[in-house]
Coordinates of C-alpha atoms in Angstrom, one line a residue:
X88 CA -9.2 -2.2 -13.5
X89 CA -9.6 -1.8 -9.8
X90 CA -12.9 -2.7 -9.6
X91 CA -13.0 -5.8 -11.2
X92 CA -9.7 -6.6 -12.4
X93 CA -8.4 -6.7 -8.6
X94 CA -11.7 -8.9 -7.7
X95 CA -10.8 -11.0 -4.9
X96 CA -12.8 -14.6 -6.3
X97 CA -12.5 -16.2 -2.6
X98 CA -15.1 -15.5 0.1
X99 CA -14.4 -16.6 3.4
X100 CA -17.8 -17.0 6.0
X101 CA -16.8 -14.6 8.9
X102 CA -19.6 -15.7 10.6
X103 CA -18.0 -19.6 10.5
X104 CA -14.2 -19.8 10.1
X105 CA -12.3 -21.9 8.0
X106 CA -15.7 -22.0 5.7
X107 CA -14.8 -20.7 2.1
X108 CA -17.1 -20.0 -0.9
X109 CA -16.0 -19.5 -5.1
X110 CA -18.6 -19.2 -7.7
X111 CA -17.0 -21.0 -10.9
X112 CA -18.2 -20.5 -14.3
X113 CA -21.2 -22.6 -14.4
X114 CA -22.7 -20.2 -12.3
X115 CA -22.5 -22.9 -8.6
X116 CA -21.5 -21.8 -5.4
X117 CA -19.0 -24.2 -4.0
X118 CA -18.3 -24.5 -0.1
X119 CA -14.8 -26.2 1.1
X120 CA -14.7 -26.6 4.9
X121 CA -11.5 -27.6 7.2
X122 CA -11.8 -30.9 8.8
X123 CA -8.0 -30.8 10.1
X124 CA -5.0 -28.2 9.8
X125 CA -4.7 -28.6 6.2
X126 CA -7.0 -30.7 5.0
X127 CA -10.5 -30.1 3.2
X128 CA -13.7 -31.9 2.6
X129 CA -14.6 -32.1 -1.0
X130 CA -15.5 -29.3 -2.6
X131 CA -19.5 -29.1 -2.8
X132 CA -22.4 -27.3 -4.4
X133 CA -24.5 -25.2 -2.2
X134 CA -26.6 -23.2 -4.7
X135 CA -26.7 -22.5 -8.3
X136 CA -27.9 -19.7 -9.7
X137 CA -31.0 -20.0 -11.9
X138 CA -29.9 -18.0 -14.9
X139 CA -27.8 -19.0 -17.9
X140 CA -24.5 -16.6 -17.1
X141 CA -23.6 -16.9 -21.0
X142 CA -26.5 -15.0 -22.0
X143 CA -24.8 -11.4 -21.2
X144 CA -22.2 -10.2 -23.0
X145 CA -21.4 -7.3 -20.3
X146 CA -21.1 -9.8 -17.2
X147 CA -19.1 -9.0 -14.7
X148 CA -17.7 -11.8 -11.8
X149 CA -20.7 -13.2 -9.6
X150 CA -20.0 -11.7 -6.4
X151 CA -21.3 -12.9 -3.0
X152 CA -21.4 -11.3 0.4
X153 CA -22.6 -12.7 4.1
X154 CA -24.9 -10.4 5.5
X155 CA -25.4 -12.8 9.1
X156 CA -24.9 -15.6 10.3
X157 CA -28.3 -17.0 7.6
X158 CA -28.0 -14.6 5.1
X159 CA -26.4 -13.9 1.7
X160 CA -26.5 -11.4 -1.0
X161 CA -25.6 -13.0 -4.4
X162 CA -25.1 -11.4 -7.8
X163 CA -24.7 -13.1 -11.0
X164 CA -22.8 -10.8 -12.4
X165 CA -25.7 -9.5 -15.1
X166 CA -27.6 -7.2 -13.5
X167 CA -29.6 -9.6 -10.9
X168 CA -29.5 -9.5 -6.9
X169 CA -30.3 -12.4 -5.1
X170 CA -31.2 -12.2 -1.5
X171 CA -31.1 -15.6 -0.3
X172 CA -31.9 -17.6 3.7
X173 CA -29.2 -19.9 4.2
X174 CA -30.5 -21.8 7.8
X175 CA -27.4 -22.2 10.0
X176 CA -24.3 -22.6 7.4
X177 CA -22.1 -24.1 10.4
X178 CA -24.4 -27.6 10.3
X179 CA -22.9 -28.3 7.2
X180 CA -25.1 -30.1 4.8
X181 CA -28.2 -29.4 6.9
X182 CA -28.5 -25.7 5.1
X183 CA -30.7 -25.2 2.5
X184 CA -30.6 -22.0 0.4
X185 CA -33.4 -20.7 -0.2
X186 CA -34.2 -17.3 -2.9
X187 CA -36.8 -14.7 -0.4
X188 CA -36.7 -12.0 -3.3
X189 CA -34.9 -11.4 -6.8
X190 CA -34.3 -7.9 -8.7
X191 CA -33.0 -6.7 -12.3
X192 CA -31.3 -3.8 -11.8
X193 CA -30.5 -1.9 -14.9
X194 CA -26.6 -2.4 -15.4
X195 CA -24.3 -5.2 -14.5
X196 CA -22.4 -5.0 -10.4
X197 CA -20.3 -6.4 -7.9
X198 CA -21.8 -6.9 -4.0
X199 CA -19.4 -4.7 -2.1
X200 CA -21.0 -5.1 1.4
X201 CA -24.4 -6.1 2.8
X202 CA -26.1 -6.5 6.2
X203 CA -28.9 -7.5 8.3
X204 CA -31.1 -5.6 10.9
X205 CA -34.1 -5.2 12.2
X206 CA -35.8 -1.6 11.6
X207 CA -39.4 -0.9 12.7
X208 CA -39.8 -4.1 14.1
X209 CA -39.3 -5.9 10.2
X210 CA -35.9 -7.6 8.8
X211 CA -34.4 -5.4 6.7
X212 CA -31.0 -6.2 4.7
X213 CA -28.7 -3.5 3.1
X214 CA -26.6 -3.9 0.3
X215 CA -24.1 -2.0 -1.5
X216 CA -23.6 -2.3 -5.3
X217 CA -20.9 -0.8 -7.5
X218 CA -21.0 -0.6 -11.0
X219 CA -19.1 2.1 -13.4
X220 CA -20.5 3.6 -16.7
X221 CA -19.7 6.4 -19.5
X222 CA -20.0 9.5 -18.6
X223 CA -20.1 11.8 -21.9
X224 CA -20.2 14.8 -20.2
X225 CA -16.7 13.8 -18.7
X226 CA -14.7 15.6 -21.7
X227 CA -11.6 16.4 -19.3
X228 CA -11.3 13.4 -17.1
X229 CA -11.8 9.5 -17.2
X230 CA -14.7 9.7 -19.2
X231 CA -16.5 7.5 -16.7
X232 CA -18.0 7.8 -13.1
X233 CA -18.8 5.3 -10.5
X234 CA -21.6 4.4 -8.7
X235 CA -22.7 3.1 -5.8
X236 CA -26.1 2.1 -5.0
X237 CA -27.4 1.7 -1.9
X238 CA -30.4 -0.7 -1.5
X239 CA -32.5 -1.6 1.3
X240 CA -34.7 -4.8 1.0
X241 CA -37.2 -4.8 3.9
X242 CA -39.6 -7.7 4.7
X243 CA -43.4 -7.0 4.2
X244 CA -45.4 -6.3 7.0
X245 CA -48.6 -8.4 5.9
X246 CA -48.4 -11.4 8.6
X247 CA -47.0 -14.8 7.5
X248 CA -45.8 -13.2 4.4
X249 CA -42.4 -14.4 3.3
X250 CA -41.7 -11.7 0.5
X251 CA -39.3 -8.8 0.4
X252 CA -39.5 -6.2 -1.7
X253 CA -36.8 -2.7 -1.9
X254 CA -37.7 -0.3 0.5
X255 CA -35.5 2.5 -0.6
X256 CA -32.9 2.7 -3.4
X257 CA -30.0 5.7 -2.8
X258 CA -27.4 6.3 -5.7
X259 CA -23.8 7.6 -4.8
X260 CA -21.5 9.0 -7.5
X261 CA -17.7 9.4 -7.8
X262 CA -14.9 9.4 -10.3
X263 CA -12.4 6.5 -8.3
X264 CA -13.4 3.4 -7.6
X265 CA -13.5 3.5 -3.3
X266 CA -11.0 1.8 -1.4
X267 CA -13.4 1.0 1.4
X268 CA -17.1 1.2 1.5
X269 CA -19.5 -0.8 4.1
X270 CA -22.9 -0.1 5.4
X271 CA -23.1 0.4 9.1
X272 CA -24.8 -2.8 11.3
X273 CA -27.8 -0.4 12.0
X274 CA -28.6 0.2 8.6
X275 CA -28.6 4.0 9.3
X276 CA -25.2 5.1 7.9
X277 CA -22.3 4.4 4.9
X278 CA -18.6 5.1 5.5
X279 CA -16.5 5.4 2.4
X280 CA -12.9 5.9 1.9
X281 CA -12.0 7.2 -1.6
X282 CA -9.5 9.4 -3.6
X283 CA -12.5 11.7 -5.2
X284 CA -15.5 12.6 -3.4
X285 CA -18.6 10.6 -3.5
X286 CA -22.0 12.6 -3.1
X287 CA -25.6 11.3 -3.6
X288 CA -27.9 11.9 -6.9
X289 CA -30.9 13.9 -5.8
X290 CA -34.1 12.3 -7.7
X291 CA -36.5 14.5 -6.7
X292 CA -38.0 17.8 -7.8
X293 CA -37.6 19.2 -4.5
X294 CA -34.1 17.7 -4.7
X295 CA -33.2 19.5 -8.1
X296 CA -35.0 22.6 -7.0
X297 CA -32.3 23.3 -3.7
X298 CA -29.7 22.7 -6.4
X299 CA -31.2 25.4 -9.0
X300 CA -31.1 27.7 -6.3
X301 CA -27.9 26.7 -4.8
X302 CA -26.1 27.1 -8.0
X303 CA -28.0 30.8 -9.0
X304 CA -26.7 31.9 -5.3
X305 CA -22.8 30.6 -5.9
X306 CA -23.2 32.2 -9.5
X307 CA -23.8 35.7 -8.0
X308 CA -21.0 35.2 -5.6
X309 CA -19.1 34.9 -8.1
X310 CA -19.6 38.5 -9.3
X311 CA -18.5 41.1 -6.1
X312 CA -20.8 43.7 -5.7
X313 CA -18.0 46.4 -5.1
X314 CA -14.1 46.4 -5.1
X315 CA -11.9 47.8 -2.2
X316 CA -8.2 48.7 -1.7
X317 CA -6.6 50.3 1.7
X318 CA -3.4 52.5 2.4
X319 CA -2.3 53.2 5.9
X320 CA -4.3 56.6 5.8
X321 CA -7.7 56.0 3.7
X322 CA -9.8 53.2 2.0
X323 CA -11.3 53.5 -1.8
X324 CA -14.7 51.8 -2.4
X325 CA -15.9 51.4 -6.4
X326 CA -19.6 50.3 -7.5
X327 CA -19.9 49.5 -10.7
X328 CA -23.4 51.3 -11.7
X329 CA -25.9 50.3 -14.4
X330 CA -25.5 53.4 -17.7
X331 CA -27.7 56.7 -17.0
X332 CA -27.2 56.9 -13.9
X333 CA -27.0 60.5 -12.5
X334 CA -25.5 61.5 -9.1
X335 CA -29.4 62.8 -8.3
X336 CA -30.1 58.4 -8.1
X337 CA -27.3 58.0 -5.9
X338 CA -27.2 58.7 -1.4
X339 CA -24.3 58.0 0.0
X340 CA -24.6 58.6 4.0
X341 CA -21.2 58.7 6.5
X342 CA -21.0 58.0 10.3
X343 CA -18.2 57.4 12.1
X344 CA -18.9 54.2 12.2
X345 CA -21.2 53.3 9.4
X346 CA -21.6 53.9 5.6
X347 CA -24.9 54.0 3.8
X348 CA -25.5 53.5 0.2
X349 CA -28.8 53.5 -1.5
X350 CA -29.4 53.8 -5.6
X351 CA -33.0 55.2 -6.8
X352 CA -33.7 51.2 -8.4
X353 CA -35.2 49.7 -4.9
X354 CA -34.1 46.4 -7.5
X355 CA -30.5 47.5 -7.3
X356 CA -28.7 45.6 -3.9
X357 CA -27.2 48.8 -1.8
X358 CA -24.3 48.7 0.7
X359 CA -24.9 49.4 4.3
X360 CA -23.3 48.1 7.7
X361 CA -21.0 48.7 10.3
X362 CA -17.6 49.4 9.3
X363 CA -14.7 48.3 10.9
X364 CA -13.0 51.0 12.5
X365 CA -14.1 54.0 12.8
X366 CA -13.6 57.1 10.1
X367 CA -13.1 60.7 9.9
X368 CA -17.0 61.4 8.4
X369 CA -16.6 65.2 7.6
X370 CA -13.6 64.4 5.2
X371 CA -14.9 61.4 3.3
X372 CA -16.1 62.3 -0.2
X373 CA -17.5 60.4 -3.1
X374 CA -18.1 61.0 -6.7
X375 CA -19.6 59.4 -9.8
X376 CA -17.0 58.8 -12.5
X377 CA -16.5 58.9 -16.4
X378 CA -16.8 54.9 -16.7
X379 CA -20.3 55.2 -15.0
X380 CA -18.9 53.6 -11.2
X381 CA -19.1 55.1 -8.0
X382 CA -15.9 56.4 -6.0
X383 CA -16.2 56.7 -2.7
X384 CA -13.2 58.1 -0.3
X385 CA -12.8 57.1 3.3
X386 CA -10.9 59.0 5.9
X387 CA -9.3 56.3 8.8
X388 CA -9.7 57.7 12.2
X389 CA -6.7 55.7 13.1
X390 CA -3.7 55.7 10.3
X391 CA -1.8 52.7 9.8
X392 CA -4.0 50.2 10.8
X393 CA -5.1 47.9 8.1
X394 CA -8.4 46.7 7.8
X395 CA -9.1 43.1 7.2
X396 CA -13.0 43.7 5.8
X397 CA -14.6 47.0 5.2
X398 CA -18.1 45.9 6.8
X399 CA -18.2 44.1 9.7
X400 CA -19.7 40.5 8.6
X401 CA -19.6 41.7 4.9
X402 CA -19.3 38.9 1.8
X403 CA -20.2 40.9 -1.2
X404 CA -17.1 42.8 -1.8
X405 CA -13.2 42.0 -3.0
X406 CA -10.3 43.3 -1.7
X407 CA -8.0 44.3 -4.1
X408 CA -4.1 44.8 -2.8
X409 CA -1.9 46.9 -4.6
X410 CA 1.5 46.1 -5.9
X411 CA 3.4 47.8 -3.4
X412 CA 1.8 47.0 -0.6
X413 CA 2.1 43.3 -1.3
X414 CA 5.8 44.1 -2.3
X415 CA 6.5 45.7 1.1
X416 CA 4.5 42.5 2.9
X417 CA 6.6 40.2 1.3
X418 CA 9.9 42.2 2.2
X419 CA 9.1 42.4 5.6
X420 CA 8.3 38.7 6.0
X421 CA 11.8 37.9 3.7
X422 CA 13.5 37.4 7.3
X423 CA 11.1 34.2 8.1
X424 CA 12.6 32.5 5.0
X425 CA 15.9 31.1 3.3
X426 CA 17.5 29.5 0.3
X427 CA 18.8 26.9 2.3
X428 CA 17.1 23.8 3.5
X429 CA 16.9 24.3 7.3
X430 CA 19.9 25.9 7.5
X431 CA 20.0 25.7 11.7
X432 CA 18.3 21.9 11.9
X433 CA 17.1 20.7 15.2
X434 CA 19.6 17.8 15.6
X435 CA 16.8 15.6 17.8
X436 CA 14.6 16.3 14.9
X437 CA 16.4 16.2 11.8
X438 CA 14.8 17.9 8.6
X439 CA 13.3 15.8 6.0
X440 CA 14.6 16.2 2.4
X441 CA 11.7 14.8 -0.4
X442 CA 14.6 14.2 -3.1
X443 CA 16.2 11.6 -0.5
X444 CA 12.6 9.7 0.0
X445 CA 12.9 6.5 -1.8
X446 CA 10.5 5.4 -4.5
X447 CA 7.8 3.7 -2.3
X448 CA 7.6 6.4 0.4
X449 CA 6.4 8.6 -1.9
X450 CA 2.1 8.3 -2.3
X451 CA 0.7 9.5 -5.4
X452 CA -3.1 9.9 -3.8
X453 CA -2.5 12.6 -1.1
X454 CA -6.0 14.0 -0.9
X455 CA -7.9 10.1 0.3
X456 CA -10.9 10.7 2.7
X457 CA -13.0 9.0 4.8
X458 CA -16.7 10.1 4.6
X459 CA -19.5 9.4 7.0
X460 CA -22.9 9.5 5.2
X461 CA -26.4 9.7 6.9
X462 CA -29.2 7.1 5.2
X463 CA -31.8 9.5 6.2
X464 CA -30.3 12.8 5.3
X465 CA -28.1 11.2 2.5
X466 CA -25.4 14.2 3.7
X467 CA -21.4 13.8 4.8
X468 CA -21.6 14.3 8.2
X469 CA -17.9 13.1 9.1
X470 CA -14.8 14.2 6.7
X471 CA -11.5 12.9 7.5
X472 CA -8.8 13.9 5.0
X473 CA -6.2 11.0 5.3
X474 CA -3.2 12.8 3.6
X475 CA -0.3 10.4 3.2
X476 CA -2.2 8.1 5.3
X477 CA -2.4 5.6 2.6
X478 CA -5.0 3.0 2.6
X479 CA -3.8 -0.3 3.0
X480 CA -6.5 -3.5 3.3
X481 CA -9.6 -4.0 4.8
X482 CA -10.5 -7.0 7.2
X483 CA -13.3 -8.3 9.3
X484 CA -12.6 -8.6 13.3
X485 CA -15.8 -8.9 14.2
X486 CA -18.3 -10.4 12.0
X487 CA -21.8 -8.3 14.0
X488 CA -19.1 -5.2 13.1
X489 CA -18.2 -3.0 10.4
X490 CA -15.2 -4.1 8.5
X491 CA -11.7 -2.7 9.9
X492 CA -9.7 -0.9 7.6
X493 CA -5.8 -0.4 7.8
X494 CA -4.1 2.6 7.4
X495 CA -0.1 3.3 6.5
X496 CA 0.9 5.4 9.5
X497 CA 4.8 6.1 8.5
X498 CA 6.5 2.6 8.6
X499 CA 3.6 0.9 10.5
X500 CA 0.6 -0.1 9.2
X501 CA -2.5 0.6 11.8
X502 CA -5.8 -1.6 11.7
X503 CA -8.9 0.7 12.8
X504 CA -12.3 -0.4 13.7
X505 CA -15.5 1.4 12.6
X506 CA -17.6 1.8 15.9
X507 CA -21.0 4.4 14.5
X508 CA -22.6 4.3 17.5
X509 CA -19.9 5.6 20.0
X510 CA -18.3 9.2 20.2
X511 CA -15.1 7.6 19.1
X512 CA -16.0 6.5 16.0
X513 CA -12.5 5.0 15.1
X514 CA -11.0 2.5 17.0
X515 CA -6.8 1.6 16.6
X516 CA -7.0 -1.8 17.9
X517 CA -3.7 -3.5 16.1
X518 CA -0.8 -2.4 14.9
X519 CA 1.5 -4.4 12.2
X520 CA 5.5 -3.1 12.6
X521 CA 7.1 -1.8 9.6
X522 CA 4.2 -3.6 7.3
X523 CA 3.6 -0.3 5.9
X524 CA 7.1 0.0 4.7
X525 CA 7.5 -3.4 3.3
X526 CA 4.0 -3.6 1.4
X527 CA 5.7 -0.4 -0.6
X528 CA 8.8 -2.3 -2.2
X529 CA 6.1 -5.1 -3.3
X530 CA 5.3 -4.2 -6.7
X531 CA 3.8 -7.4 -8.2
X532 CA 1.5 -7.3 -4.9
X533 CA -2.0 -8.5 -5.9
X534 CA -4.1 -8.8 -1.9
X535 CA -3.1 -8.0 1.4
X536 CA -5.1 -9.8 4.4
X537 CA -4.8 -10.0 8.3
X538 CA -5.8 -12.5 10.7
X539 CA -9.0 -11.6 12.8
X540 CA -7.1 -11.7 16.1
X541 CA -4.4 -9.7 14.4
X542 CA -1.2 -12.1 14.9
X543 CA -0.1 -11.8 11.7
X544 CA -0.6 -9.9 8.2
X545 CA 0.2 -11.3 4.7
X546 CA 0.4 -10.6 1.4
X547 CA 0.0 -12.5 -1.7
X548 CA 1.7 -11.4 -4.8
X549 CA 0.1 -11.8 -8.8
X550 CA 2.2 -15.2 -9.1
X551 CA 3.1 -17.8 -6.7
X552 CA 4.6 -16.1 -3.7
X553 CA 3.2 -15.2 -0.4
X554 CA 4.7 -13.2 2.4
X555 CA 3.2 -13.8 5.7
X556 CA 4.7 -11.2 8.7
X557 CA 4.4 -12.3 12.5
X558 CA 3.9 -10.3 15.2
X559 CA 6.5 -10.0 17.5
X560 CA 6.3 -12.4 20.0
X561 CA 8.9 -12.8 23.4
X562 CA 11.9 -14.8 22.9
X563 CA 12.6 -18.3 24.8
X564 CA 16.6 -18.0 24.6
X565 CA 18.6 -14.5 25.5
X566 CA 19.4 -12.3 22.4
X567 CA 21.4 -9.5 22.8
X568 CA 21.5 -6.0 19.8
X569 CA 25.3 -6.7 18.5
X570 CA 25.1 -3.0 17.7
X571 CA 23.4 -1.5 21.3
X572 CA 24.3 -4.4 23.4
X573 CA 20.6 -4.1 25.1
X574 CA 19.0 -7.6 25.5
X575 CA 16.1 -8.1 23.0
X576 CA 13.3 -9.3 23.9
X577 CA 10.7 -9.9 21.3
X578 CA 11.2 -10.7 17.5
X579 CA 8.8 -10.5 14.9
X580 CA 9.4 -13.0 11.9
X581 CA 8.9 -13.1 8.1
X582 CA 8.1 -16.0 6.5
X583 CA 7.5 -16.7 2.3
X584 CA 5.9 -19.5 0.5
X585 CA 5.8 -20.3 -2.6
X586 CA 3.0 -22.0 -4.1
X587 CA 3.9 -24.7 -6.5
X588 CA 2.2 -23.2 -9.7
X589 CA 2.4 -20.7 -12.4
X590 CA -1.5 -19.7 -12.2
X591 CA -2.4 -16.4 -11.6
X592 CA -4.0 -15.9 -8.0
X593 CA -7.4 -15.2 -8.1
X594 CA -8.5 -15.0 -4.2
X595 CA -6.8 -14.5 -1.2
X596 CA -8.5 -14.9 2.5
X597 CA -7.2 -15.1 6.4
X598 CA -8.4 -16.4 9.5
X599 CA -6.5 -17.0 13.0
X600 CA -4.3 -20.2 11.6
X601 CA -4.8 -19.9 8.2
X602 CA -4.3 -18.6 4.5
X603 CA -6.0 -19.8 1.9
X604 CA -5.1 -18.8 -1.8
X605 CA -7.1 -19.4 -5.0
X606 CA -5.5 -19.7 -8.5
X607 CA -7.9 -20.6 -11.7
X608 CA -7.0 -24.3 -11.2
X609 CA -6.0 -24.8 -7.5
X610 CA -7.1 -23.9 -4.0
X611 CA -3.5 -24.0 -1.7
X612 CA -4.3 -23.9 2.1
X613 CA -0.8 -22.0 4.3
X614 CA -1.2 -23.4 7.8
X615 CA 0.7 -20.4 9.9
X616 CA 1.7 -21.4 13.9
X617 CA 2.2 -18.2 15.4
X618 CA 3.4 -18.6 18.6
X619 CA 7.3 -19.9 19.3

């Protein structure tokens, strides 16, 4: 349902404002244009697509994305990508669009982002796909799994040729459908933000060997190779030992630093190292027990000291805490705690009580992230868990950039920029005042959108209305707070319109002056003056 039910069926060119684009059903791409504030040339036909849409039964929308200011990536919604040279789109009916290269891919998708670039001294142009399937495996979850493929389609080097051809094809799978994914302006990187965790699907031997081995060495993690517990005055160390063992296979060697253990099987691992405080040697013991595991007994030099490992730098062992001892922990630390909720408050920072939270302050997808992925490595090689920080909207600023992405912060809602290339790789460069708060009590909301030059943010709702939220802007006439008495001196306004019809909305776009809303039978176009 998100990723096609909540398909926004209205492209705006961010490379040419106030230039729109809609694929209808016959399968045409149709351009509107602004001549004046609100009016439109006729609607006309820039390209058609050559396949017959009614031949699949699984299509999906026909999605289309502007990689530059000349190129597009088109899908038809059955399985086909289109990459297609436009010419200069701003010189009206001059453009021609023209197909440079056309692939079936197995399963029907949706563009999500695409770009151009030059790599290796060839135009290159990535595109991002998304497409979810059946996963029978999936017995405890959705029973399905998205994917993302990443494709780049690189021109060929023989001189004069014209002809692309894929370069490299990258598959990413997950189990949500991403709030945010875009492919960085170099080509070299993909950021995602997503509930679950995307990783790539190794297709290689190599690939599927690292995971064999990666999977044997987490399975014999799993099983410790000895068990430890700890009193203030001595340490107990058990080995589980294969049957038939005899104390005559077993050396067991004390210093007063170190312990040495070595079995008679050279194919049996032993336990050796440095231990973590020192011992008293001459009065550590060990012994082989009934139930076939080694005991061994070890005398602290220095009582009452707890250990936190036995071996310095050790992994293969488990510490086991007794009862009591966790008992007597828990006791001691009783003091820190209380049945009351912050019984002695901080009156300049009052506590928060969750049961007084109202019902849209509460976020139901805690654990969102925002991952960094290299092309060439295909690893994560940013994480950023955004807790409550609940995604928002996405927006292009900058058409030669990444797209922005907004984030609730509290009340607010804050619009980052991607920047790959610098140490900082996220930019806050707007923020919208109490827009995270108000977006919450929307429930019917269908797309959110901001303006480019951020002066305002709005939101379109399934049916009809629109809410459109100004920034604050300074005041031409003196208002005073009836409540502080301080002089005010900017406002921020909210304006609503509503559309005269009952269709549902089907598209939803922003640029500096305008909204522009799509329902299945009419295209509305919201003037907004922002300034006073």
């Amino acid at each position: 349902m998100r990723a096609f039910g909540m398909y926004n069926y209205l492209h705006l060119d961010p490379w040419y404002q106030d230039n729109i684009y809609y694929v209808d059903q016959l399968g045409r791409v149709m351009n509107l244009s602004v001549t004046l504030d609100t009016a439109l040339k006729k609607p006309r036909e820039v390209f058609r697509l050559p396949a017959d849409l009614k031949a699949c039964d699984d299509r999906l929308c026909a999605s289309i994305h502007f990689a530059s200011s000349s190129w597009v990536a088109l899908s038809d919604g059955t399985g086909r990508l289109y990459l297609i040279q436009t010419g200069k789109r701003g010189d009206g009916s001059c453009e021609k669009w023209e197909i440079l290269f056309n692939e079936e891919f197995a399963s029907p998708f949706v563009i999500i982002d695409s770009v151009s670039f030059v790599k290796s001294d060839a135009h290159s142009v990535g595109v991002l796909l998304l497409w979810v399937e059946k996963d029978e495996l999936d017995v405890q979850g959705s029973g399905f799994h998205v994917s993302l493929e990443w494709v780049t389609i690189m021109k060929t080097a023989k001189e004069g040729d014209q002809e692309y051809e894929i370069a490299k094809r990258r598959i990413l799978q997950g189990k949500s459908v991403p709030h945010y994914a875009a492919i960085e302006p170099s080509g070299d990187g993909l950021m995602i933000i997503s509930y679950k965790p995307y990783t790539f699907i190794q297709q290689n031997d190599e690939h599927k060997h690292e995971e064999r081995e990666k999977e044997k060495t987490e399975e014999k993690k799993k099983e410790p190779l000895y068990l430890w517990q700890q009193t203030k005055d001595d340490l107990t160390v058990t080995l589980h030992l294969p049957e038939d063992f005899t104390k005559e296979d077993i050396q067991v060697h004390f210093s007063p630093d170190r312990l040495s253990v070595a079995l008679k099987d050279p194919l049996l691992p032993v336990l050796e190292g440095t231990l973590f405080s020192s011992i008293d040697h001459e009065s550590s013991t060990w012994i082989l027990t009934e139930n076939n595991s080694l005991e061994i007994s070890l005398i602290k030099k220095e009582e009452g000291h707890l250990w936190p490992e036995l071996i310095v730098g050790d992994s293969q062992g488990e510490f086991i805490m007794d009862p009591a001892q966790s008992a007597a922990i828990a006791e001691n630390l009783m003091h820190l705690t209380s049945d009351e909720m912050n019984p002695d408050p901080n009156k300049d920072n009052p506590p928060c009580n969750a049961q007084e939270l109202e019902e849209c302050d509460i976020f139901l997808e805690d654990s969102t992230s925002l991952c960094r992925f290299d092309g060439n490595t295909l690893k994560a090689t940013h994480v950023v868990n955004l807790g409550s920080n609940q995604y928002l909207f996405s927006a292009v600023v900058d058409p030669k950039e990444m797209p922005c992405f907004c984030l609730r912060h509290d009340v607010d809602a804050l619009l980052w920029q991607p920047h790959p290339d610098q140490q900082d790789m996220w930019e806050h460069i707007a923020t919208f005042n109490a827009l995270g708060y108000v977006q919450a009590s929307k429930q019917d909301k269908k797309f959110m959108a901001c303006a480019p030059n951020h002066s305002f943010s709005a939101l379109c709702e399934c049916l009809r209305r629109v809410f459109i939220y100004r920034q604050p802007t300074p005041l031409r006439t003196v208002l005073y707070n009836r409540k502080e008495g301080r002089q005010v001196g900017q406002v921020a306004k909210q304006l609503v319109a509503t559309l005269e019809a009952h269709d549902p909305v089907l598209g939803f776009q922003a640029t500096n002056e305008r909204l522009f809303v799509l329902t299945t039978k009419t295209l509305f176009i919201i003037k907004v003056i922002t300034e006073n």
